[in-house]
Every structure is written in structure tokens, then in C-alpha cells.
């Protein structure tokens, strides 16, 4: 096992792990049952050691505390008999003692690293268009209108990180040792190989993550602290309130929310103001709603490659309104 993960587990136990490190640790833990067992056992050992090391106790007491914990663990799990790898625990204990006694050495070692200057590629897709971007690793990103992604020029080495503004559908190539991470404001979505949709337009009050295949882990930060990871499976959707941080997880049909790639629109209990914004983005139009009452009307409808007029006919009927199309502008008003 890479010694780095022992350090990440310690940071996790002390609740001072960074967002990117937490993503790495969760990906590693989720990759195998063996890693999950190592994580549980190591975390327990750290908790016992922390109790001793946080007091002015000597090194012998720290070692005794860890050894006692190992013996108790074996006793607690009777009648199941298993061989305990004491060498592994002694390695953990040694790492704990070293970090407790020589923090200056540790931080000085890492502080000597020079900050790397990272160059980025940025791709913007204007309103009324769809764009397919094939990443250096072979992953495909479908950009919706008025959406932008940013990624490092050395994207294909190490962790694969993408920054998103707007909406995109991701079809990610599986790489066990290279997690794929999408950052949208204070929300990070981590996968190894899957397909999912993220809707994070700045004008919306929510960020929505919808999984079509595979599994993703979503972490939301608030007031500088990371919340618990939310795991999503196929046909599950997580909605995150940008302001309050409230989460809402539900079962849905992912195809309804990913259909925009094929010029299909799906509105479920959405206010007319938000629907108008989507139509404006999809067809590169200016939309105007004349009254506040109309803006708040919520509608549910599905359209498959329809013209603007076909869409507006349905919306007018459902909202009991009228509309006018003048050149590149649509005006909606009460009857």
C-alpha cells in the first residue's frame, strides 16, 4: 500500500483533509474491499493513537496503546480467528509517532516544493449549439449551449480534472488509477468510468447531477468544510441548493435529463421563467415574459426535436397565455 494513503487517513481522522485529497482517498477506498478493510482498521488505530499522543505521554505508552487496541480487536471478533499482521500496525504506529515527534521535518520537506505553473485549455460553446469535445484520455464531453469547460494542458497525466460552467454530459473512460473529477463551484463530482450529466448554470439556484451509468461521488463544501460524500447510481439524481446547501436525492429516468444532446427538452414542474431561459439557450432567442404571475407558473412537458412555434403552442395552452414571435424574440403575455 502507498504510504500516502496512511497520511490521508490520518488527515481524515483529524478532519483536516483537503477537498482534492478527500476525493483521492474516497476513490482509493471504494476501489476494493481490501482497501475498505485497511481504511477501517487504520482509522481505528489512528483514533487510539491520537488519544495517547494528544497527551504529554511518552513514546512507550503510545506503542502500548496501539498494541492493546490490536489485541482487543482480535478478542472482540471471536469466535472468528484470523492472523493479524502486526508488522502493518507497527508501520502505522511508527508513522504516527514520527509525525507526532517530528512535525517540523515533515512540513519543511513539503514547503520546499516549488509551486507549479499550470496552463489551461478553455472551450466555450455558444447559445443554440451543441458541441462534442473528445478529451486527451478518450473521454467525451458534450457541451450544451452557453457552457464552458477548462482543463490543464497536462490533463492526461495524474488526476483528470475539469472545471465546468453551464451544462455538460460526461462519458468517462475508465482508468482505475486516474479518477476523473468535475468541479462546479463548491461541488466536486468524482468518477472512475461512467456517464453522467451536470447542470450548473450560474442563473439557476441549484446544481443538478444525474447519473446514467456507473457510480459517482459528489462532495459539497459549505463555509470552508466538506460535507459527507453522496454516492449516486444509475437513474439517481442529486440536487444541491447553491445558497443553503440543501441536498435532495431522488430516483429519475436519466434519459429525460440527458436528452438535450439530441435536441429533446424535458420540463418537470419547472417555472415558466426557467423554461423560457432554457428555450432561449437552446434556440438562441430572446425571451420576455410580461407579468410576474406568468413567470411563476410551473409546467411539465416533453418535446422531441420540435420547432420554437410547436413548443410555444404547447406552453401557451398549458399556461393559458399568448405569445408573439418577432424576428429573434418571443414575448409571452396573459390572455
Tab-separated table of C-alpha atoms in Angstrom:
chain	number	residue	atom	x	y	z
A	1	UNK	CA	0.000	0.000	0.000
A	2	UNK	CA	1.173	3.512	-0.828
A	3	UNK	CA	2.230	5.276	2.390
A	4	UNK	CA	0.486	8.419	1.134
A	5	UNK	CA	-2.891	6.882	1.905
A	6	UNK	CA	-1.896	6.305	5.524
A	7	UNK	CA	-1.297	10.048	5.739
A	8	UNK	CA	-4.628	10.789	4.065
A	9	UNK	CA	-6.440	8.501	6.521
A	10	UNK	CA	-4.791	10.341	9.402
A	11	UNK	CA	-5.860	13.714	7.960
A	12	UNK	CA	-9.361	12.294	7.521
A	13	UNK	CA	-9.483	11.137	11.157
A	14	UNK	CA	-8.456	14.632	12.320
A	15	UNK	CA	-10.982	16.308	9.979
A	16	UNK	CA	-8.349	18.489	8.300
A	17	UNK	CA	-8.157	16.749	4.931
A	18	UNK	CA	-8.375	18.935	1.808
A	19	UNK	CA	-11.048	18.548	-0.872
A	20	UNK	CA	-8.782	17.036	-3.534
A	21	UNK	CA	-7.095	14.702	-1.022
A	22	UNK	CA	-10.509	13.574	0.225
A	23	UNK	CA	-11.500	12.775	-3.342
A	24	UNK	CA	-8.328	10.689	-3.785
A	25	UNK	CA	-8.899	8.840	-0.512
A	26	UNK	CA	-12.564	8.047	-1.231
A	27	UNK	CA	-11.689	6.800	-4.711
A	28	UNK	CA	-8.986	4.543	-3.271
A	29	UNK	CA	-11.268	3.197	-0.521
A	30	UNK	CA	-14.078	2.484	-2.996
A	31	UNK	CA	-11.789	0.612	-5.412
A	32	UNK	CA	-11.632	-2.683	-3.444
A	33	UNK	CA	-12.903	-4.485	-0.346
A	34	UNK	CA	-9.316	-4.898	0.815
A	35	UNK	CA	-8.837	-1.110	0.790
A	36	UNK	CA	-12.071	-0.687	2.727
A	37	UNK	CA	-10.818	-3.074	5.393
A	38	UNK	CA	-7.420	-1.340	5.558
A	39	UNK	CA	-9.197	2.007	5.885
A	40	UNK	CA	-11.367	0.802	8.799
A	41	UNK	CA	-8.508	-0.832	10.667
A	42	UNK	CA	-6.079	2.035	10.107
A	43	UNK	CA	-8.673	4.591	11.167
A	44	UNK	CA	-9.264	2.679	14.399
A	45	UNK	CA	-5.527	2.555	15.056
A	46	UNK	CA	-5.220	6.300	14.491
A	47	UNK	CA	-8.089	7.002	16.878
A	48	UNK	CA	-6.442	5.005	19.642
A	49	UNK	CA	-3.044	6.588	18.976
A	50	UNK	CA	-4.488	10.106	18.904
A	51	UNK	CA	-5.809	9.654	22.424
A	52	UNK	CA	-2.324	8.882	23.695
A	53	UNK	CA	-0.344	11.266	21.523
A	54	UNK	CA	-2.524	14.248	22.338
A	55	UNK	CA	-1.410	13.952	25.962
A	56	UNK	CA	2.128	14.527	27.325
A	57	UNK	CA	2.734	10.791	27.313
A	58	UNK	CA	5.950	9.098	26.324
A	59	UNK	CA	6.579	7.018	23.237
A	60	UNK	CA	6.328	3.688	25.083
A	61	UNK	CA	2.766	4.473	26.191
A	62	UNK	CA	1.836	5.292	22.586
A	63	UNK	CA	3.151	1.950	21.389
A	64	UNK	CA	1.431	0.161	24.262
A	65	UNK	CA	-1.870	1.843	23.423
A	66	UNK	CA	-1.749	0.699	19.811
A	67	UNK	CA	-0.731	-2.836	20.737
A	68	UNK	CA	-3.555	-3.033	23.282
A	69	UNK	CA	-6.012	-1.887	20.600
A	70	UNK	CA	-4.817	-4.651	18.267
A	71	UNK	CA	-5.217	-7.278	20.968
A	72	UNK	CA	-8.676	-6.012	21.889
A	73	UNK	CA	-9.723	-6.057	18.230
A	74	UNK	CA	-8.752	-9.689	17.968
A	75	UNK	CA	-10.682	-10.522	21.160
A	76	UNK	CA	-13.807	-8.626	20.084
A	77	UNK	CA	-14.099	-10.570	16.843
A	78	UNK	CA	-14.161	-14.058	18.436
A	79	UNK	CA	-15.082	-16.785	17.596
A	80	UNK	CA	-13.658	-15.792	14.175
A	81	UNK	CA	-9.918	-16.496	14.220
A	82	UNK	CA	-7.633	-14.615	11.865
A	83	UNK	CA	-3.948	-13.871	11.734
A	84	UNK	CA	-3.137	-10.241	12.463
A	85	UNK	CA	-0.400	-8.556	10.524
A	86	UNK	CA	1.392	-6.876	13.438
A	87	UNK	CA	4.070	-5.551	11.138
A	88	UNK	CA	1.456	-3.478	9.319
A	89	UNK	CA	0.222	-1.966	12.587
A	90	UNK	CA	3.767	-1.306	13.784
A	91	UNK	CA	4.372	0.530	10.495
A	92	UNK	CA	1.274	2.606	11.157
A	93	UNK	CA	2.344	3.294	14.720
A	94	UNK	CA	5.824	4.291	13.624
A	95	UNK	CA	4.350	6.711	11.126
A	96	UNK	CA	2.117	8.181	13.831
A	97	UNK	CA	4.963	8.626	16.297
A	98	UNK	CA	7.198	10.117	13.608
A	99	UNK	CA	4.555	12.627	12.601
A	100	UNK	CA	3.881	13.481	16.234
A	101	UNK	CA	7.548	13.931	17.204
A	102	UNK	CA	8.910	15.464	14.007
A	103	UNK	CA	6.218	17.757	12.550
A	104	UNK	CA	8.790	20.386	11.684
A	105	UNK	CA	10.700	17.956	9.493
A	106	UNK	CA	7.507	16.937	7.703
A	107	UNK	CA	6.297	20.442	6.931
A	108	UNK	CA	9.735	21.718	5.982
A	109	UNK	CA	10.088	18.879	3.491
A	110	UNK	CA	6.860	19.750	1.729
A	111	UNK	CA	7.295	23.513	1.988
A	112	UNK	CA	10.425	23.331	-0.170
A	113	UNK	CA	8.365	22.258	-3.187
A	114	UNK	CA	8.026	24.997	-5.761
A	115	UNK	CA	4.566	25.996	-6.890
A	116	UNK	CA	3.864	24.651	-10.357
A	117	UNK	CA	2.583	26.962	-13.061
A	118	UNK	CA	-0.318	25.163	-14.756
A	119	UNK	CA	-1.500	26.085	-18.269
A	120	UNK	CA	-5.159	25.506	-19.145
A	121	UNK	CA	-7.249	24.862	-22.218
A	122	UNK	CA	-10.667	26.561	-22.262
A	123	UNK	CA	-13.570	25.672	-24.541
A	124	UNK	CA	-16.773	27.716	-24.760
A	125	UNK	CA	-19.908	26.644	-26.620
A	126	UNK	CA	-22.309	29.491	-27.555
A	127	UNK	CA	-26.091	29.524	-27.234
A	128	UNK	CA	-28.122	27.478	-29.705
A	129	UNK	CA	-25.345	24.942	-30.319
A	130	UNK	CA	-24.198	21.516	-29.104
A	131	UNK	CA	-20.539	20.569	-29.081
A	132	UNK	CA	-18.708	17.283	-28.604
A	133	UNK	CA	-15.252	17.553	-27.029
A	134	UNK	CA	-13.017	14.478	-27.023
A	135	UNK	CA	-10.521	14.749	-24.191
A	136	UNK	CA	-6.876	13.591	-24.367
A	137	UNK	CA	-7.784	10.437	-22.390
A	138	UNK	CA	-10.552	9.485	-24.832
A	139	UNK	CA	-13.416	10.663	-22.605
A	140	UNK	CA	-16.215	12.545	-24.353
A	141	UNK	CA	-17.818	15.735	-23.050
A	142	UNK	CA	-20.987	17.035	-24.683
A	143	UNK	CA	-21.327	20.762	-24.064
A	144	UNK	CA	-24.736	22.402	-24.026
A	145	UNK	CA	-25.291	25.981	-25.193
A	146	UNK	CA	-23.679	28.822	-23.252
A	147	UNK	CA	-21.389	26.373	-21.426
A	148	UNK	CA	-17.653	26.284	-20.797
A	149	UNK	CA	-15.057	23.766	-19.627
A	150	UNK	CA	-11.481	24.336	-18.514
A	151	UNK	CA	-8.781	21.693	-18.050
A	152	UNK	CA	-4.997	21.552	-17.688
A	153	UNK	CA	-2.846	21.019	-20.775
A	154	UNK	CA	-1.262	18.045	-18.968
A	155	UNK	CA	-4.734	16.580	-18.392
A	156	UNK	CA	-3.730	13.070	-19.431
A	157	UNK	CA	-1.206	12.710	-16.583
A	158	UNK	CA	-2.219	12.188	-12.973
A	159	UNK	CA	-5.690	13.174	-11.813
A	160	UNK	CA	-8.096	14.192	-14.577
A	161	UNK	CA	-9.729	17.480	-13.521
A	162	UNK	CA	-12.322	19.503	-15.442
A	163	UNK	CA	-13.920	22.803	-14.387
A	164	UNK	CA	-17.455	23.321	-15.700
A	165	UNK	CA	-19.681	26.361	-16.090
A	166	UNK	CA	-23.106	25.595	-17.564
A	167	UNK	CA	-24.255	22.102	-18.547
A	168	UNK	CA	-22.431	19.074	-19.919
A	169	UNK	CA	-22.822	15.333	-20.320
A	170	UNK	CA	-19.719	13.293	-19.490
A	171	UNK	CA	-18.867	9.866	-20.907
A	172	UNK	CA	-15.708	8.997	-18.996
A	173	UNK	CA	-13.070	6.424	-19.922
A	174	UNK	CA	-12.279	4.048	-17.056
A	175	UNK	CA	-8.850	4.432	-15.504
A	176	UNK	CA	-8.520	2.831	-12.076
A	177	UNK	CA	-5.557	4.969	-11.003
A	178	UNK	CA	-6.745	8.236	-12.565
A	179	UNK	CA	-10.029	9.495	-11.115
A	180	UNK	CA	-11.990	11.950	-13.238
A	181	UNK	CA	-13.121	14.993	-11.214
A	182	UNK	CA	-15.549	17.714	-12.301
A	183	UNK	CA	-15.598	20.948	-10.275
A	184	UNK	CA	-18.653	23.220	-10.422
A	185	UNK	CA	-18.261	25.959	-7.848
A	186	UNK	CA	-18.263	24.330	-4.404
A	187	UNK	CA	-19.375	20.950	-5.729
A	188	UNK	CA	-16.986	18.229	-6.915
A	189	UNK	CA	-18.091	15.066	-8.729
A	190	UNK	CA	-15.641	12.149	-8.840
A	191	UNK	CA	-15.807	9.078	-11.100
A	192	UNK	CA	-13.531	6.359	-12.462
A	193	UNK	CA	-15.572	5.400	-15.522
A	194	UNK	CA	-19.223	6.283	-16.041
A	195	UNK	CA	-21.638	8.614	-17.822
A	196	UNK	CA	-23.497	11.433	-16.125
A	197	UNK	CA	-24.945	14.907	-16.626
A	198	UNK	CA	-24.238	18.093	-14.648
A	199	UNK	CA	-26.438	21.185	-14.883
A	200	UNK	CA	-24.745	24.120	-13.169
A	201	UNK	CA	-25.760	27.312	-14.968
A	202	UNK	CA	-24.965	30.382	-12.887
A	203	UNK	CA	-28.514	31.700	-13.295
A	204	UNK	CA	-30.012	28.636	-11.592
A	205	UNK	CA	-30.330	28.300	-7.818
A	206	UNK	CA	-29.457	24.590	-7.929
A	207	UNK	CA	-26.718	22.345	-9.271
A	208	UNK	CA	-28.021	19.001	-10.545
A	209	UNK	CA	-26.005	15.802	-11.022
A	210	UNK	CA	-27.734	12.965	-12.906
A	211	UNK	CA	-26.125	9.533	-13.386
A	212	UNK	CA	-26.839	7.411	-16.442
A	213	UNK	CA	-24.297	4.594	-15.960
A	214	UNK	CA	-21.718	3.654	-13.324
A	215	UNK	CA	-21.278	5.395	-9.988
A	216	UNK	CA	-20.196	8.872	-8.915
A	217	UNK	CA	-19.348	10.509	-5.603
A	218	UNK	CA	-20.423	14.103	-5.006
A	219	UNK	CA	-18.884	16.304	-2.304
A	220	UNK	CA	-20.375	19.676	-1.388
A	221	UNK	CA	-18.439	22.242	0.632
A	222	UNK	CA	-20.010	24.885	2.859
A	223	UNK	CA	-18.256	27.526	4.969
A	224	UNK	CA	-14.897	26.008	4.083
A	225	UNK	CA	-15.839	22.487	5.233
A	226	UNK	CA	-16.569	19.404	3.155
A	227	UNK	CA	-19.846	17.623	3.671
A	228	UNK	CA	-20.252	13.831	3.532
A	229	UNK	CA	-19.818	12.195	0.155
A	230	UNK	CA	-23.061	11.426	-1.694
A	231	UNK	CA	-22.830	8.338	-3.911
A	232	UNK	CA	-25.140	8.156	-6.941
A	233	UNK	CA	-26.038	5.107	-9.029
A	234	UNK	CA	-27.753	4.893	-12.457
A	235	UNK	CA	-31.042	6.821	-12.684
A	236	UNK	CA	-30.316	8.708	-9.483
A	237	UNK	CA	-30.162	12.487	-9.300
A	238	UNK	CA	-28.772	14.837	-6.670
A	239	UNK	CA	-29.906	18.460	-6.477
A	240	UNK	CA	-27.753	20.877	-4.461
A	241	UNK	CA	-29.049	24.265	-3.344
A	242	UNK	CA	-26.226	26.730	-4.053
A	243	UNK	CA	-27.165	29.073	-1.220
A	244	UNK	CA	-28.428	26.884	1.604
A	245	UNK	CA	-26.505	23.762	0.675
A	246	UNK	CA	-29.618	21.581	0.974
A	247	UNK	CA	-29.442	18.224	-0.819
A	248	UNK	CA	-32.240	16.312	-2.491
A	249	UNK	CA	-31.602	12.826	-3.858
A	250	UNK	CA	-34.222	11.056	-5.973
A	251	UNK	CA	-34.890	8.285	-8.492
A	252	UNK	CA	-35.464	9.568	-12.033
A	253	UNK	CA	-35.212	8.477	-15.659
A	254	UNK	CA	-31.761	9.754	-16.610
A	255	UNK	CA	-32.609	9.732	-20.314
A	256	UNK	CA	-35.113	12.556	-19.736
A	257	UNK	CA	-32.411	14.817	-18.338
A	258	UNK	CA	-29.729	13.868	-20.873
A	259	UNK	CA	-31.970	14.225	-23.927
A	260	UNK	CA	-30.818	17.775	-24.713
A	261	UNK	CA	-27.913	16.230	-26.653
A	262	UNK	CA	-30.480	15.038	-29.208
A	263	UNK	CA	-32.485	18.271	-29.120
A	264	UNK	CA	-35.072	16.806	-26.761
A	265	UNK	CA	-36.444	19.011	-23.982
A	266	UNK	CA	-37.965	17.820	-20.721
A	267	UNK	CA	-39.526	20.131	-18.137
A	268	UNK	CA	-40.739	18.675	-14.865
A	269	UNK	CA	-42.606	21.046	-12.579
A	270	UNK	CA	-40.440	23.972	-13.716
A	271	UNK	CA	-41.483	27.641	-13.517
A	272	UNK	CA	-42.146	29.333	-16.832
A	273	UNK	CA	-39.267	31.753	-16.171
A	274	UNK	CA	-36.785	28.848	-16.120
A	275	UNK	CA	-38.405	27.195	-19.130
A	276	UNK	CA	-38.066	30.453	-21.080
A	277	UNK	CA	-34.375	30.578	-20.178
A	278	UNK	CA	-33.840	27.045	-21.475
A	279	UNK	CA	-35.662	27.765	-24.740
A	280	UNK	CA	-33.634	30.948	-25.125
A	281	UNK	CA	-30.392	28.996	-24.728
A	282	UNK	CA	-31.419	26.062	-26.912
A	283	UNK	CA	-32.656	28.163	-29.844
A	284	UNK	CA	-30.538	31.299	-29.372
A	285	UNK	CA	-33.583	33.510	-28.821
A	286	UNK	CA	-34.522	36.408	-26.569
A	287	UNK	CA	-37.479	35.541	-24.331
A	288	UNK	CA	-39.650	38.050	-22.486
A	289	UNK	CA	-42.472	37.251	-20.047
A	290	UNK	CA	-44.694	40.253	-19.469
A	291	UNK	CA	-46.055	39.512	-15.965
A	292	UNK	CA	-44.634	38.116	-12.711
A	293	UNK	CA	-47.672	35.844	-12.356
A	294	UNK	CA	-46.821	34.074	-15.603
A	295	UNK	CA	-43.166	33.672	-14.612
A	296	UNK	CA	-44.144	31.617	-11.566
A	297	UNK	CA	-46.462	29.153	-13.345
A	298	UNK	CA	-44.986	25.637	-13.160
A	299	UNK	CA	-45.292	23.267	-16.108
A	300	UNK	CA	-44.408	19.690	-17.022
A	301	UNK	CA	-43.856	18.885	-20.696
A	302	UNK	CA	-41.640	16.889	-23.074
A	303	UNK	CA	-40.589	17.875	-26.595
A	304	UNK	CA	-38.739	15.843	-29.220
A	305	UNK	CA	-36.930	17.917	-31.871
A	306	UNK	CA	-39.717	20.469	-32.093
A	307	UNK	CA	-39.675	23.929	-33.652
A	308	UNK	CA	-39.987	27.020	-31.466
A	309	UNK	CA	-43.554	27.535	-32.660
A	310	UNK	CA	-44.539	23.958	-31.759
A	311	UNK	CA	-43.072	24.404	-28.286
A	312	UNK	CA	-44.731	27.765	-27.727
A	313	UNK	CA	-48.126	26.438	-28.832
A	314	UNK	CA	-47.981	23.819	-26.080
A	315	UNK	CA	-46.681	26.248	-23.459
A	316	UNK	CA	-49.389	28.795	-24.282
A	317	UNK	CA	-52.067	26.128	-23.919
A	318	UNK	CA	-50.703	24.791	-20.607
A	319	UNK	CA	-50.170	28.242	-19.062
A	320	UNK	CA	-53.308	29.827	-20.536
A	321	UNK	CA	-51.212	32.555	-22.131
A	322	UNK	CA	-50.478	34.049	-25.548
A	323	UNK	CA	-47.201	34.632	-27.343
A	324	UNK	CA	-45.742	36.595	-30.217
A	325	UNK	CA	-42.647	35.727	-32.236
A	326	UNK	CA	-40.932	38.731	-33.763
A	327	UNK	CA	-37.672	38.065	-35.589
A	328	UNK	CA	-35.356	36.642	-32.901
A	329	UNK	CA	-37.589	37.419	-29.908
A	330	UNK	CA	-40.508	35.652	-28.214
A	331	UNK	CA	-42.909	37.623	-25.996
A	332	UNK	CA	-45.282	35.785	-23.636
A	333	UNK	CA	-48.237	37.649	-22.143
A	334	UNK	CA	-51.564	36.939	-20.428
A	335	UNK	CA	-54.753	36.345	-22.381
